[in-house]
CSV table of C-alpha atoms in Angstrom, one decimal:
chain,number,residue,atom,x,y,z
A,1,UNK,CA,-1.5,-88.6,10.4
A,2,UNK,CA,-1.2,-91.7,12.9
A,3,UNK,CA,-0.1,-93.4,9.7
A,4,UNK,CA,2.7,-91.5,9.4
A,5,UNK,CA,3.4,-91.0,12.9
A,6,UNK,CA,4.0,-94.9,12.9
A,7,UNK,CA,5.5,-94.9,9.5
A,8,UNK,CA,8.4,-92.4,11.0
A,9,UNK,CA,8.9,-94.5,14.0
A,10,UNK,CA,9.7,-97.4,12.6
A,11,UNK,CA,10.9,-96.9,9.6
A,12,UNK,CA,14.9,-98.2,8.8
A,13,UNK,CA,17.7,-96.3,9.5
A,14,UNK,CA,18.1,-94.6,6.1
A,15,UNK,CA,14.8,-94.2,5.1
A,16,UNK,CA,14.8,-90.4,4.6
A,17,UNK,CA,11.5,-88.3,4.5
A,18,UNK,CA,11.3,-85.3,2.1
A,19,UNK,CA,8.6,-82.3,2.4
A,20,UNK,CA,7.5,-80.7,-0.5
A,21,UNK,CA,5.5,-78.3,-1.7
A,22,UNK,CA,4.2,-76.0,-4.8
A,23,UNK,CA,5.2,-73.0,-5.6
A,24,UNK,CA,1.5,-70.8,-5.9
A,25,UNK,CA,-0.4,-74.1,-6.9
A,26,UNK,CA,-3.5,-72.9,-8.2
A,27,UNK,CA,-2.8,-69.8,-9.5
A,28,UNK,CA,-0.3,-71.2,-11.5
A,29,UNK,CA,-1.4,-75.2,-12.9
A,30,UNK,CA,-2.5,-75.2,-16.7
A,31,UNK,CA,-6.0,-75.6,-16.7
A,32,UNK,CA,-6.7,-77.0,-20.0
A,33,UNK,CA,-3.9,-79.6,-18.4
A,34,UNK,CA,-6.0,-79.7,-15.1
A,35,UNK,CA,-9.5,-80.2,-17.6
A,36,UNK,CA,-7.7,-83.2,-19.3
A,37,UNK,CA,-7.5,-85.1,-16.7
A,38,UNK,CA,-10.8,-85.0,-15.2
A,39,UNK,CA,-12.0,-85.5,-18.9
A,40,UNK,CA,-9.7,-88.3,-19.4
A,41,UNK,CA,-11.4,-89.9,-16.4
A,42,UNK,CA,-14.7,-89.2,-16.9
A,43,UNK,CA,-14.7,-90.9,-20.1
A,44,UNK,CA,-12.9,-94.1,-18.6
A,45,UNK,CA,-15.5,-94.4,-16.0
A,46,UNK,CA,-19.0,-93.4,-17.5
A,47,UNK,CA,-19.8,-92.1,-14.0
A,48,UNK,CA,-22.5,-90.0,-13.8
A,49,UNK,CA,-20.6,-87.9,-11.2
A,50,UNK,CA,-17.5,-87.9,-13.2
A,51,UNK,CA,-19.4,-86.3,-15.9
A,52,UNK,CA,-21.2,-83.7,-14.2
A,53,UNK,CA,-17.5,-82.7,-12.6
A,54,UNK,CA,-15.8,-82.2,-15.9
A,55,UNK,CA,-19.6,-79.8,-17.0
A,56,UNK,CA,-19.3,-77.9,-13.5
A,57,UNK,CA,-15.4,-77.2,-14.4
A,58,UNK,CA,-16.4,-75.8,-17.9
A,59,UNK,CA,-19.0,-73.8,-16.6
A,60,UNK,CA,-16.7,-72.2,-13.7
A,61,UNK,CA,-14.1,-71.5,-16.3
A,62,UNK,CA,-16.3,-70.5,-19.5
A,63,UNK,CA,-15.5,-67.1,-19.0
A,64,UNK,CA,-12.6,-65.0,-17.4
A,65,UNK,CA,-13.6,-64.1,-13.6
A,66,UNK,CA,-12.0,-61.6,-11.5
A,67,UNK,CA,-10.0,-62.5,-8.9
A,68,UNK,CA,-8.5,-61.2,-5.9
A,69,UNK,CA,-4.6,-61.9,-5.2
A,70,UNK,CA,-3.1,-60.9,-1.7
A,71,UNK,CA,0.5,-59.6,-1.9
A,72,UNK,CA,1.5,-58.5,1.6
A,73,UNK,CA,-1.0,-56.4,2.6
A,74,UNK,CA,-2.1,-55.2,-0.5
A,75,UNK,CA,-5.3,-56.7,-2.6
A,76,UNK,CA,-4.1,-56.8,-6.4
A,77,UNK,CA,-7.7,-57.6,-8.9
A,78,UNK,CA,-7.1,-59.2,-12.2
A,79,UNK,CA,-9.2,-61.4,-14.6
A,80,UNK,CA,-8.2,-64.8,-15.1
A,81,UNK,CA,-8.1,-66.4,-18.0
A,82,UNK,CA,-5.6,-69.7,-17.0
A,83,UNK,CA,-5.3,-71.8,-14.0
A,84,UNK,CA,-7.9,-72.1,-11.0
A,85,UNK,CA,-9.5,-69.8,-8.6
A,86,UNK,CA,-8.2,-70.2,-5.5
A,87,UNK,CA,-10.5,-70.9,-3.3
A,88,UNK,CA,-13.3,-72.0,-5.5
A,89,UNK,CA,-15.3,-74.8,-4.1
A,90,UNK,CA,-13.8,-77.6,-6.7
A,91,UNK,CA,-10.0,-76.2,-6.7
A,92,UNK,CA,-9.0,-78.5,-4.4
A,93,UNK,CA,-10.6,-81.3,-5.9
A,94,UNK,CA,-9.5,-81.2,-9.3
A,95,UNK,CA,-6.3,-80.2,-8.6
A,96,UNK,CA,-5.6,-82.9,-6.3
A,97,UNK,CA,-7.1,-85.1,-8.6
A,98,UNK,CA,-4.6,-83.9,-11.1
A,99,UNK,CA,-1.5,-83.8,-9.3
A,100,UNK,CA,-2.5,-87.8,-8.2
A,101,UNK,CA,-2.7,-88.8,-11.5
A,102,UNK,CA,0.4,-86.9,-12.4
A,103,UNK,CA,2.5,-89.0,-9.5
A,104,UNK,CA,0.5,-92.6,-9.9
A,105,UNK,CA,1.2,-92.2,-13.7
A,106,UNK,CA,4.5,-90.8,-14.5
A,107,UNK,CA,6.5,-90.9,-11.4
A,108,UNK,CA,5.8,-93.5,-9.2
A,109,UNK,CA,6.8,-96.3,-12.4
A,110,UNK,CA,10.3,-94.4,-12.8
A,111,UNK,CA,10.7,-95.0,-9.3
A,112,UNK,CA,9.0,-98.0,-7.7
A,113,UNK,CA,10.4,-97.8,-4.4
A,114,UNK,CA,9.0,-94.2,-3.9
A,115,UNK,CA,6.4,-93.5,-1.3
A,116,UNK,CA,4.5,-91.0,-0.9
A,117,UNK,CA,1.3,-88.8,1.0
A,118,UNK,CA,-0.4,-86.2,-1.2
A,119,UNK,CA,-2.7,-83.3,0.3
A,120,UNK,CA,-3.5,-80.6,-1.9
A,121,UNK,CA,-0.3,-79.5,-3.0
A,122,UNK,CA,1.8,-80.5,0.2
A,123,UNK,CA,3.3,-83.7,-0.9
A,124,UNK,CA,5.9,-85.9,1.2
A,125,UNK,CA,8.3,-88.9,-0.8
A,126,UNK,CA,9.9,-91.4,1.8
A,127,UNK,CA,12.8,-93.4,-0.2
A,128,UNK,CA,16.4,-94.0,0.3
A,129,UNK,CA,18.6,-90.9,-0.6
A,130,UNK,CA,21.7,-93.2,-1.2
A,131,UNK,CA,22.5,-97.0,-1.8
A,132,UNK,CA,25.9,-97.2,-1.4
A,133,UNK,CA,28.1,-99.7,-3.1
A,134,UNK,CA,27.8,-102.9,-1.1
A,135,UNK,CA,24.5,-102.1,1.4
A,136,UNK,CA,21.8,-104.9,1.9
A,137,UNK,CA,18.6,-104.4,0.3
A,138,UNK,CA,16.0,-107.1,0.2
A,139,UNK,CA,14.6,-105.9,-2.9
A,140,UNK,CA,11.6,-105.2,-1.8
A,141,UNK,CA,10.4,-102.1,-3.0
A,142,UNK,CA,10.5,-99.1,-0.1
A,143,UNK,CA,12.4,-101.4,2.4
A,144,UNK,CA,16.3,-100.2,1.2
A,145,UNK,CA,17.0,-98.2,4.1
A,146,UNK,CA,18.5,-101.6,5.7
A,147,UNK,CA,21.7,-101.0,7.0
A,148,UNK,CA,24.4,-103.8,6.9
A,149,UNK,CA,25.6,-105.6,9.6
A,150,UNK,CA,29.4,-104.7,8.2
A,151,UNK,CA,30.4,-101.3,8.1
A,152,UNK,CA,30.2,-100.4,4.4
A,153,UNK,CA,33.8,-98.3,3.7
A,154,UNK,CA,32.7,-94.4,3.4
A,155,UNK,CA,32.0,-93.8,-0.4
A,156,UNK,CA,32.1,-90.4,-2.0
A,157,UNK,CA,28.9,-89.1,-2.8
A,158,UNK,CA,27.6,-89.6,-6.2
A,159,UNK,CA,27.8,-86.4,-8.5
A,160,UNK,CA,24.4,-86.7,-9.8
A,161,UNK,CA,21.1,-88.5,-9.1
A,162,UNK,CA,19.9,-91.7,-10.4
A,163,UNK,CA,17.0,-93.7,-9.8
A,164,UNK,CA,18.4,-97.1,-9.0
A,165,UNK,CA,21.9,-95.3,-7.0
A,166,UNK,CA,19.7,-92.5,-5.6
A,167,UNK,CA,16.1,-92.9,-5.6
A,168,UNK,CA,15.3,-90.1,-3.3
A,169,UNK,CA,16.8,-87.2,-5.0
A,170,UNK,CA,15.9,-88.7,-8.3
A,171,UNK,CA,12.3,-88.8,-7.3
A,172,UNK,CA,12.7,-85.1,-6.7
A,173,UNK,CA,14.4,-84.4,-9.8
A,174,UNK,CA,11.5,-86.5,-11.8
A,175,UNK,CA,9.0,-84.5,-9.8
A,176,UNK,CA,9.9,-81.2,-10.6
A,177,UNK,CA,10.2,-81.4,-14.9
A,178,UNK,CA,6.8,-83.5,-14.7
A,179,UNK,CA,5.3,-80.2,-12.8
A,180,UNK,CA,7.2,-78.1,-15.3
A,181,UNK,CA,6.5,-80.4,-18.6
A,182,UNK,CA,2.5,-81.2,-17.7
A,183,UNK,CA,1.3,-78.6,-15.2
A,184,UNK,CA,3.5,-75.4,-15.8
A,185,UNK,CA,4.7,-75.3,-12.4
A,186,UNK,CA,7.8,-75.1,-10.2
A,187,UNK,CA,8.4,-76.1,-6.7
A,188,UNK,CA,9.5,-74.4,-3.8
A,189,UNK,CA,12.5,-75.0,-3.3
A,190,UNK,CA,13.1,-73.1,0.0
A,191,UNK,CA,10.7,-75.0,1.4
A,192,UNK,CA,11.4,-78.2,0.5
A,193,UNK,CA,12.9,-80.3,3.8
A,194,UNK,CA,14.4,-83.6,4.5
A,195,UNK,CA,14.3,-85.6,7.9
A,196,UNK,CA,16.2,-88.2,8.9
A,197,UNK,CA,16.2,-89.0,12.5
A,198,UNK,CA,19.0,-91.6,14.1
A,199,UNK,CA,20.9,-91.8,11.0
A,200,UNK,CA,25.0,-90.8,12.0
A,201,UNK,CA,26.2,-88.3,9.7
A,202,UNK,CA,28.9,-90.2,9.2
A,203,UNK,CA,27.2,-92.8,7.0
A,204,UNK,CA,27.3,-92.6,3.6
A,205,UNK,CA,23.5,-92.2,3.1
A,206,UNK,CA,23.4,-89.4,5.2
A,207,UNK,CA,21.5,-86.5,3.8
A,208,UNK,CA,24.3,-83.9,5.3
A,209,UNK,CA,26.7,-85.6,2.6
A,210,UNK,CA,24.4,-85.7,0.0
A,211,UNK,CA,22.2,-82.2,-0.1
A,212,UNK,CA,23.7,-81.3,-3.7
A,213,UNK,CA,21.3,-83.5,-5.0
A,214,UNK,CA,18.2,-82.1,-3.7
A,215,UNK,CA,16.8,-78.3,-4.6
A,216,UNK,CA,18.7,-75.4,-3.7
A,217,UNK,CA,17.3,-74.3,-0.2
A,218,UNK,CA,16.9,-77.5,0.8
A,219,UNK,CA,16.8,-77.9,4.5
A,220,UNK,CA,16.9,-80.7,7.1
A,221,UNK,CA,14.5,-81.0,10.5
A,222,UNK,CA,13.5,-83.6,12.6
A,223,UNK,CA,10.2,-83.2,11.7
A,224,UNK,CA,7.8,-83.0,8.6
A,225,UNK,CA,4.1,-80.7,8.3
A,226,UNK,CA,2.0,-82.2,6.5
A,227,UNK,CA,-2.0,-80.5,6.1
A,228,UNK,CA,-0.9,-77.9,9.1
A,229,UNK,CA,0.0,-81.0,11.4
A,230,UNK,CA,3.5,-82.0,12.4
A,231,UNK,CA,4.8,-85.7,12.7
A,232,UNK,CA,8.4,-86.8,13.3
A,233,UNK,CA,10.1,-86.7,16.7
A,234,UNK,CA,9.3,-85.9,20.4
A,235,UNK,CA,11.8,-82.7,19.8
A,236,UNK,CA,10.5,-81.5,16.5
A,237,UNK,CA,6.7,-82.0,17.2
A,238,UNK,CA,7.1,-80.2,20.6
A,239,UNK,CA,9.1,-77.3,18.8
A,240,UNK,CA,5.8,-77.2,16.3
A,241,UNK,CA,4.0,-76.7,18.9
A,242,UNK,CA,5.6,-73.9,20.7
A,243,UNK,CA,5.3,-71.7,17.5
A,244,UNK,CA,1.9,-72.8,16.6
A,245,UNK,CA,1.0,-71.4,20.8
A,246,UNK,CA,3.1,-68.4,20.1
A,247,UNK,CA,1.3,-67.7,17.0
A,248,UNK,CA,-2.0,-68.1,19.0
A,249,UNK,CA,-1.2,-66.3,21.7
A,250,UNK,CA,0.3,-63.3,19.7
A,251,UNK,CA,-3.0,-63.1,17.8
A,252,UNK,CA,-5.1,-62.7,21.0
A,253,UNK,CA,-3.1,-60.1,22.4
A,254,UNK,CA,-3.2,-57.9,19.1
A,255,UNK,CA,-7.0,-58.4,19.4
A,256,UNK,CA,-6.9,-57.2,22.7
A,257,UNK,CA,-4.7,-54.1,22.3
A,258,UNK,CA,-7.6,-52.8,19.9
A,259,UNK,CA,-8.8,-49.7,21.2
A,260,UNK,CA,-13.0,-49.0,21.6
A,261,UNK,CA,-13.5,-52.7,20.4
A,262,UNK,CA,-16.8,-53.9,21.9
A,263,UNK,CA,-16.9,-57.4,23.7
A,264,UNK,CA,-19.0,-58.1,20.2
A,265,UNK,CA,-16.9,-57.7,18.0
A,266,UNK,CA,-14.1,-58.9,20.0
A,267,UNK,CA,-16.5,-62.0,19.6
A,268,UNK,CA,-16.7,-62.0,16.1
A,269,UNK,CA,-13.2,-61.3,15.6
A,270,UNK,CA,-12.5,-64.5,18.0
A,271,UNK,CA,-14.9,-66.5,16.3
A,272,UNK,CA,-13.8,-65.9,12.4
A,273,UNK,CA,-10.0,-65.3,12.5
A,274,UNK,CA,-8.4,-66.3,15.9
A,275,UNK,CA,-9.9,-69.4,16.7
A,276,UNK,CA,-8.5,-72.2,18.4
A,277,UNK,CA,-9.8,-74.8,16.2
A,278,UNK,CA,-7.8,-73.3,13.3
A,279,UNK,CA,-5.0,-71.7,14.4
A,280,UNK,CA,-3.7,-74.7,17.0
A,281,UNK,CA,-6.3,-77.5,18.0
A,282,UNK,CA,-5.9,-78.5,14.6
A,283,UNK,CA,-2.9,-80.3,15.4
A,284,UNK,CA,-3.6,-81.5,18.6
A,285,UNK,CA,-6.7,-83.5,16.9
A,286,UNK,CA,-4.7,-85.3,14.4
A,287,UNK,CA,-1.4,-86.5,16.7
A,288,UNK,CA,-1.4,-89.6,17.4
A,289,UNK,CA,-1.9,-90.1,21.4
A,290,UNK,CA,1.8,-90.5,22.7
A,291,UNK,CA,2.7,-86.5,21.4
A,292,UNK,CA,0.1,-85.3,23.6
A,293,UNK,CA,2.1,-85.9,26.9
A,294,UNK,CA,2.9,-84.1,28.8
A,295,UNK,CA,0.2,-81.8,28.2
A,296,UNK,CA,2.9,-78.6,28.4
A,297,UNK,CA,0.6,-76.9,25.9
A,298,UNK,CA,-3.3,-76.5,26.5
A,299,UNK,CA,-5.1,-73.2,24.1
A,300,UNK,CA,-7.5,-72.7,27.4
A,301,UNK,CA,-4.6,-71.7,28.9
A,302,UNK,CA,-4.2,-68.6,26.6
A,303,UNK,CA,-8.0,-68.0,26.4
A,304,UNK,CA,-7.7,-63.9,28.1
A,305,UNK,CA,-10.6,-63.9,30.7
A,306,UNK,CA,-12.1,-61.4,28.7
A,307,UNK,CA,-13.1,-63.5,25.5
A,308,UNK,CA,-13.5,-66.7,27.5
């Protein structure tokens, strides 16, 4: 994350940051698809521990297994016949593993200037979202977001997305049919956002002129979460924050408010669902140094006397 905290701060002026993420990842990725890879891999290597991932995957997956699927507050069982388990100890792996493959094979060569930062299913794609006709680019690949000393006369955006004109959004584009086309899934595109700090609106690369090319609910912040932790700006990190102490501090006062709860089971409820660690140190572990002052926030502080 201190990566990407640096990354963000110096990063050129229209080097534009994108969030994205998956709409119900594992309960919807093809696993014979999913299976393929790790096979394909396993053979390439000869690893011993390659192997015995792709026999633990069949043996999870010989046989349908029921599964449990939260909608609101209601528990809905079914067997499952496709996809992974969510939660299962090896999910995660193997469909990281899948969706890297998926990006290093197919996407990142259609667009060689692409960045990007996978965990799990949480993915973020640094590019350019427009070269206009006429900007400075060394060439180099990642480094187009150089803006020219001459103003560059205000172009009208292009109409659709291309990989050389629009790298960014054409990424995007790319990204979603390969999830369609080798995965069976679809992002989320109300939760896809796009950051761009210090860039006037005015300038032709500027993602306020240029959100038609991106998904439909596409929305902009001056910051990015990434695994649960924000990075981007003072503002956007502290605003993060706030809600991250809100949510904390809400969820000990329900706790409390429970009638004829003893101090044990307060205890356990503290310990399992409420916290700190998971609900906000989290992200005061993994920012970088500088976006812990001033220490405005501290989880002590909303520790009730009671469960402390």
């Amino acid at each position: 994350m201190p990566t990407l905290q640096l990354h963000h701060d110096l990063r050129p002026p229209r080097l534009t940051s994108t969030g994205l993420d998956v709409t119900n990842a594992h309960t919807t990725v093809a696993r014979i698809a999913t299976y393929s890879v790790l096979a394909d891999h396993a053979t390439t290597t000869g690893h011993p521990l390659d192997l015995l991932e792709c026999l633990y995957f069949l043996t999870v997956y010989s046989a349908a297994s029921p599964t449990l699927i939260q909608v609101g507050s209601e528990y809905h069982r079914y067997y499952q016949t496709d996809a992974l388990q969510q939660g299962e100890a090896d999910a995660c792996h193997s469909f990281g593993h899948t969706l890297a493959r998926l990006i290093a094979d197919h996407l990142a060569p259609a667009v060689p200037s692409l960045t990007y930062t996978l965990i799990h299913d949480d993915t973020t794609f640094d590019d350019v979202p427009y070269h206009p006709p006429g900007s400075a680019s060394s060439g180099v690949a990642g480094d187009g977001g150089v803006v020219p000393s001459h103003p560059v006369p205000t172009s009208h955006p292009p109409d659709a997305s291309d990989a050389a004109l629009t790298p960014l959004p054409a990424a995007i584009a790319i990204y979603s049919s390969l999830l369609q086309s080798h995965l069976r899934m679809s992002l989320a595109g109300h939760k896809s956002v796009l950051s761009q700090p210090g860039l006037a609106a005015s300038d032709p690369a500027s993602i306020t002129r240029l959100l038609h090319l991106f998904p439909t609910g596409t929305r902009t912040a001056d910051h990015l979460i990434l695994g649960g932790v924000p990075y981007g700006s003072h503002r956007g990190i502290n605003t993060a924050l706030s809600a991250a102490v809100r949510r904390y501090k809400s969820t000990l006062t329900r706790l409390l408010a429970i009638p004829a709860l003893s101090i044990q089971l307060r205890l356990l409820v503290l310990t399992l669902s409420a916290r700190p660690s998971s609900l906000f140190a989290l992200q005061l572990r993994t920012l970088p140094p500088r976006a812990h002052h001033p220490r405005r926030h501290h989880p002590r502080r909303y520790l009730p006397r009671r469960l402390h």
